Tab-separated table of C-alpha atoms in Angstrom:
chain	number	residue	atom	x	y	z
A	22	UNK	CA	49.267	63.981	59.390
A	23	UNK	CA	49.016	67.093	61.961
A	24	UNK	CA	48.844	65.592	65.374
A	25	UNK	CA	45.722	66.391	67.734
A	26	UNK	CA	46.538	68.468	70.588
A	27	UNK	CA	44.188	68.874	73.929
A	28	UNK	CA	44.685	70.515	76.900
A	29	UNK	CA	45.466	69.829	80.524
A	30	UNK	CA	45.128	71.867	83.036
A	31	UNK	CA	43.827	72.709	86.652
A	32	UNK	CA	44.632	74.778	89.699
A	33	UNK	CA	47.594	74.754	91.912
A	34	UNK	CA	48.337	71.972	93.487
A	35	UNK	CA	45.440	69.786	91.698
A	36	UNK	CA	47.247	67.635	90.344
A	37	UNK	CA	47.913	68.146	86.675
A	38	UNK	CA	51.752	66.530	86.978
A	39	UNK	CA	49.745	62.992	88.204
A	40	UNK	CA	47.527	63.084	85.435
A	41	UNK	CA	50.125	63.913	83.244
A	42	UNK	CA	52.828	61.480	84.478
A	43	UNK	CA	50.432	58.746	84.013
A	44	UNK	CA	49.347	59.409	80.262
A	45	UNK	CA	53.277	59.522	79.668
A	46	UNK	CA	53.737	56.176	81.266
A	47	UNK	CA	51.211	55.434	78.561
A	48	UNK	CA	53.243	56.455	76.121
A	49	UNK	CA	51.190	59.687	75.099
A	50	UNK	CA	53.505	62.651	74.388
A	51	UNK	CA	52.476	65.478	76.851
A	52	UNK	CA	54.126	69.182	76.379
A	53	UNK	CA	54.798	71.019	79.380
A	54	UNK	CA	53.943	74.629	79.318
A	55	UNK	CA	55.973	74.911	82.770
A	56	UNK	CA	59.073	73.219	80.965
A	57	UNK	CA	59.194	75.376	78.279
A	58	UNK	CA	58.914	78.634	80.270
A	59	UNK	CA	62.302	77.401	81.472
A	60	UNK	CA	63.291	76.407	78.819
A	61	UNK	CA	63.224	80.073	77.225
A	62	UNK	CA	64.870	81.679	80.212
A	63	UNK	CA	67.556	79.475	80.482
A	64	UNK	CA	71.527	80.380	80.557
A	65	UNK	CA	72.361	82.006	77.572
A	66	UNK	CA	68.758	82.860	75.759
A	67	UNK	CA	67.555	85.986	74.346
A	68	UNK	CA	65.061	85.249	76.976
A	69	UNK	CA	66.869	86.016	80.098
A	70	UNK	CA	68.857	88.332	78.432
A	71	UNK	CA	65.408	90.507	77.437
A	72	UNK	CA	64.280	89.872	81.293
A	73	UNK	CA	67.655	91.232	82.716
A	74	UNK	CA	67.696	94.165	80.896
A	75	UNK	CA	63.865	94.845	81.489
A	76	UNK	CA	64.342	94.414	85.435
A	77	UNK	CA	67.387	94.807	86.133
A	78	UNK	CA	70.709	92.140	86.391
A	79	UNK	CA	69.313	91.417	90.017
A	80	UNK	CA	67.185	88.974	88.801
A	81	UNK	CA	70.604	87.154	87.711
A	82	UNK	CA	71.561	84.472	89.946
A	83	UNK	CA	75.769	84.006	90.898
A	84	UNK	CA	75.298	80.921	88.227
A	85	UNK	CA	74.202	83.122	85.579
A	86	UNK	CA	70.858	81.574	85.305
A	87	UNK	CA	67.354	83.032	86.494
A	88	UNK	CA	66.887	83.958	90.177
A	89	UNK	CA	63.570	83.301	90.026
A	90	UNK	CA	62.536	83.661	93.855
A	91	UNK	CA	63.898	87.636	93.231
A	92	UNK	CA	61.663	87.448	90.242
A	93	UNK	CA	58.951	86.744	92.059
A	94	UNK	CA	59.192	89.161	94.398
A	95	UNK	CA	59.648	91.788	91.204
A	96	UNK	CA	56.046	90.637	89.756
A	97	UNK	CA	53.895	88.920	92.055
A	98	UNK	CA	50.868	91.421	93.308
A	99	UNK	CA	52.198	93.759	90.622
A	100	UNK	CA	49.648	93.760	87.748
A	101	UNK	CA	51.876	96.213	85.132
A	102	UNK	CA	55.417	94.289	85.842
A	103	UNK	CA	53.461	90.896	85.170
A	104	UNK	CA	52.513	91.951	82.260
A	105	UNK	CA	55.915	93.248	81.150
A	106	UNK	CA	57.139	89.547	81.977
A	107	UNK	CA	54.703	88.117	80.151
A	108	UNK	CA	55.203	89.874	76.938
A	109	UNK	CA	58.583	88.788	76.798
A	110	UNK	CA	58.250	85.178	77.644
A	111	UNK	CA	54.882	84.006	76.367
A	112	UNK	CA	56.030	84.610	72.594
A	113	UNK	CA	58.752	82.934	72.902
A	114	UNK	CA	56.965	79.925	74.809
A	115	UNK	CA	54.375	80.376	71.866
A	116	UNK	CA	57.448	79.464	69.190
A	117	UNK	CA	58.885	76.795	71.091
A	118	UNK	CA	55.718	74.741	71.305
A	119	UNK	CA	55.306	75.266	67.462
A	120	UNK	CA	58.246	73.954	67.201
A	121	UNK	CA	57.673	70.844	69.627
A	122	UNK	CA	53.973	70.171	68.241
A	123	UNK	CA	55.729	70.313	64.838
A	124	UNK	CA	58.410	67.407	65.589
A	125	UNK	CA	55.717	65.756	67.400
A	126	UNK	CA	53.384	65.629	64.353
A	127	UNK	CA	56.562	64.964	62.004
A	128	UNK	CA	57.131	62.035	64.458
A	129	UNK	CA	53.587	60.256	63.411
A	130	UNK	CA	51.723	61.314	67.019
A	131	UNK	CA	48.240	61.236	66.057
A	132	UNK	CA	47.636	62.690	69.613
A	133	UNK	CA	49.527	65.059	72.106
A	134	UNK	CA	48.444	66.503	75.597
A	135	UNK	CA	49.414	69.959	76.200
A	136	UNK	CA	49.605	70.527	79.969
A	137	UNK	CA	49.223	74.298	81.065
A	138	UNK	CA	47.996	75.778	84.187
A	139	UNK	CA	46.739	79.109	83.333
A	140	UNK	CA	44.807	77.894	79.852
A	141	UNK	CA	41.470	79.350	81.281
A	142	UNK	CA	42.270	82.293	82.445
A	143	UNK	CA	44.126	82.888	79.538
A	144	UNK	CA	41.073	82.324	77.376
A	145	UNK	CA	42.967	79.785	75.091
A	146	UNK	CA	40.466	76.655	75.736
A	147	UNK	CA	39.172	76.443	72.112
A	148	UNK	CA	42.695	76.149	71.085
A	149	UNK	CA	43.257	72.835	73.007
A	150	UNK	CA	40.004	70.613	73.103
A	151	UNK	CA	38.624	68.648	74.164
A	152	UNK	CA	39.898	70.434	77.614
A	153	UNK	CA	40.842	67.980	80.636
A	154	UNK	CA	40.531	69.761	84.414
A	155	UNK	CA	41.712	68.667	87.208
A	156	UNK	CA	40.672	69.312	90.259
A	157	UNK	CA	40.935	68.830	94.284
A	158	UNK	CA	39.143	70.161	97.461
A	159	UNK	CA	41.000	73.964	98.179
A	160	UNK	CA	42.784	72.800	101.147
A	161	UNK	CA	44.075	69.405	99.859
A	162	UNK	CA	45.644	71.595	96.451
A	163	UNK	CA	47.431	74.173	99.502
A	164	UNK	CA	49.299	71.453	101.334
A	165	UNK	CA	50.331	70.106	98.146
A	166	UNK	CA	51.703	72.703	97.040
A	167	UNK	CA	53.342	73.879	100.087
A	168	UNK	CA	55.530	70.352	100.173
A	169	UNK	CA	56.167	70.316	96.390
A	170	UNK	CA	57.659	74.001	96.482
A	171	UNK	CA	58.453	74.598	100.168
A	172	UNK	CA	55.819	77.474	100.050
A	173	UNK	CA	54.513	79.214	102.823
A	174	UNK	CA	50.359	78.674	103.365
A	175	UNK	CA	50.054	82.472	103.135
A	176	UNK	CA	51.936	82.516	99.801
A	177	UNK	CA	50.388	79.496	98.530
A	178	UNK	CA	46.179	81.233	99.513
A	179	UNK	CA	47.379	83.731	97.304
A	180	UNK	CA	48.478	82.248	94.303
A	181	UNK	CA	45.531	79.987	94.163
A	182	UNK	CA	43.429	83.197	94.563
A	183	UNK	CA	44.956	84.629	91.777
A	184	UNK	CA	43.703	81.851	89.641
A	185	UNK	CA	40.182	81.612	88.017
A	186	UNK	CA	37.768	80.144	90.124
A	187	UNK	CA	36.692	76.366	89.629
A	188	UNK	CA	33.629	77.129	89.064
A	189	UNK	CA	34.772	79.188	86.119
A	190	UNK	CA	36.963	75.896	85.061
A	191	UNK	CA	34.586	73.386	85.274
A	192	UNK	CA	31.953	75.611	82.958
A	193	UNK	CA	34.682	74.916	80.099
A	194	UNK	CA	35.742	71.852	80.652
A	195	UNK	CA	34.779	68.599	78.427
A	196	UNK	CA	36.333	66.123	81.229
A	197	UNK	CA	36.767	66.633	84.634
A	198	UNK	CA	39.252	64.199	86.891
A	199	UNK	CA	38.798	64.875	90.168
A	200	UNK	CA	42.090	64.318	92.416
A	201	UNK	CA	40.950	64.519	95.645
A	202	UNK	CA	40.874	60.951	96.533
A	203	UNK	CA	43.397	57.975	96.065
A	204	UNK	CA	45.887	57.624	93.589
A	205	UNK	CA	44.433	54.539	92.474
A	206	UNK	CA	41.148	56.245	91.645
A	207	UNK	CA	42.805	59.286	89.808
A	208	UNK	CA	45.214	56.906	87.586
A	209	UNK	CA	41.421	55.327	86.811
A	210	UNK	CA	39.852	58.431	85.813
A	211	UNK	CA	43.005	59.664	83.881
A	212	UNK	CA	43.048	56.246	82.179
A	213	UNK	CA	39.159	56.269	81.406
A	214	UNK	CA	39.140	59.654	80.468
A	215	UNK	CA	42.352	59.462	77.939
A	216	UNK	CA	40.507	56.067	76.220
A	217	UNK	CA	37.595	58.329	75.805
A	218	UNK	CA	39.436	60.724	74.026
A	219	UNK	CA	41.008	58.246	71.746
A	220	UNK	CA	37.618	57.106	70.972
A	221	UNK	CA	36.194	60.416	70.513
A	222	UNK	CA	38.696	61.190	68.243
A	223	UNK	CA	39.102	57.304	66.480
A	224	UNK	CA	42.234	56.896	67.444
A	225	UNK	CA	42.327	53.155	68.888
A	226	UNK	CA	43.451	53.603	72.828
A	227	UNK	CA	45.105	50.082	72.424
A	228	UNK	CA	48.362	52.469	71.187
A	229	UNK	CA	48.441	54.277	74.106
A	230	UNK	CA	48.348	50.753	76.554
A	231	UNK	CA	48.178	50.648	80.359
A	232	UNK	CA	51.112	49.661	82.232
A	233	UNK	CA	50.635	48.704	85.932
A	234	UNK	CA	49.945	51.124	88.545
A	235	UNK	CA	53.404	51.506	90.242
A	236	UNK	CA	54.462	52.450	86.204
A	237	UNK	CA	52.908	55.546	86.755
């Protein structure tokens, strides 16, 4: 049995971890795109070795690992080095969710969310129906994600400007959870939303079951 993947996704600060955190408390295996980004650049891969030697052993931190902040600085606003980053991460992030999806199926998972933030403007939607967005007024998704990474607003403007437009997101979508409320109304929609699935797809939700709200 190959398992059914969809995809998560939404724009800085939206919300996507909630969503996500809350389908694992349900016991629904969700792959994070984030995670494995790290996970190919971590100490000792051919993927920080390849990034080293394509910008320089700056972007080594004293530990060895990834100075990512001196990364950043290397790419952001610079279209051509971007690009040179990406083609040596994203086929190696490309392998290593083979590889999860495979153990996943292997494991009997009739169903597995794959949570990435850039699956739009990527164009990879068809890949990963139906496609879940989430989404939150501008301003709400900017102080989020100024206290989650300790951005500056500035910083933070342009990232999310960097991003497709929701508009643009919400044209492709199949569901749409919208996170600018309370918590208790976004676990509701993630919950309703992930039981539609299941149905869409006749896989009985009672598998994936609901645990309390504070279980989230």
């Amino acid at each position: 049995m190959s398992s059914h993947v969809f995809g998560l996704t939404g724009g800085t600060g939206a919300g996507k971890t909630t969503v996500a955190t809350r389908w694992r408390a349900r016991n629904l295996p969700v792959v994070d795109a984030d995670v494995l980004a790290r996970d190919v650049v971590a100490p000792g891969t051919e993927g920080l070795a390849a990034i080293a030697k394509e910008f320089g052993a700056e972007v080594l931190a004293t530990s060895g690992g990834l100075d990512r902040s001196v990364l950043a600085r290397l790419v952001f606003g610079d279209p051509s080095a971007r690009k040179r980053l990406e083609a040596i991460t994203h086929p190696l992030v490309a392998i290593t969710l083979t590889q999860n999806l495979e153990q996943l199926s292997a494991a009997g998972e009739p169903l597995v969310c794959y949570e990435e933030p850039m699956l739009v403007e990527t164009g990879r939607c068809e890949e990963f129906r139906p496609l879940v967005v989430v989404t939150a007024p501008e301003d709400v998704q900017v102080v989020r994600a100024m206290r989650r990474d300790g951005s500056d607003e500035a910083h933070v403007w342009s990232r999310l400007h960097s991003q497709a437009p929701l508009e643009r997101k919400l044209h492709v979508a199949d569901h749409v959870i919208d996170n600018g409320g309370s918590l208790a109304d976004t676990i509701d929609r993630a919950d309703a939303i992930l039981d539609r699935i299941c149905r869409d797809l006749g896989i009985d939700p009672a598998r994936y079951p609901r645990p309390p709200m504070d279980a989230a």
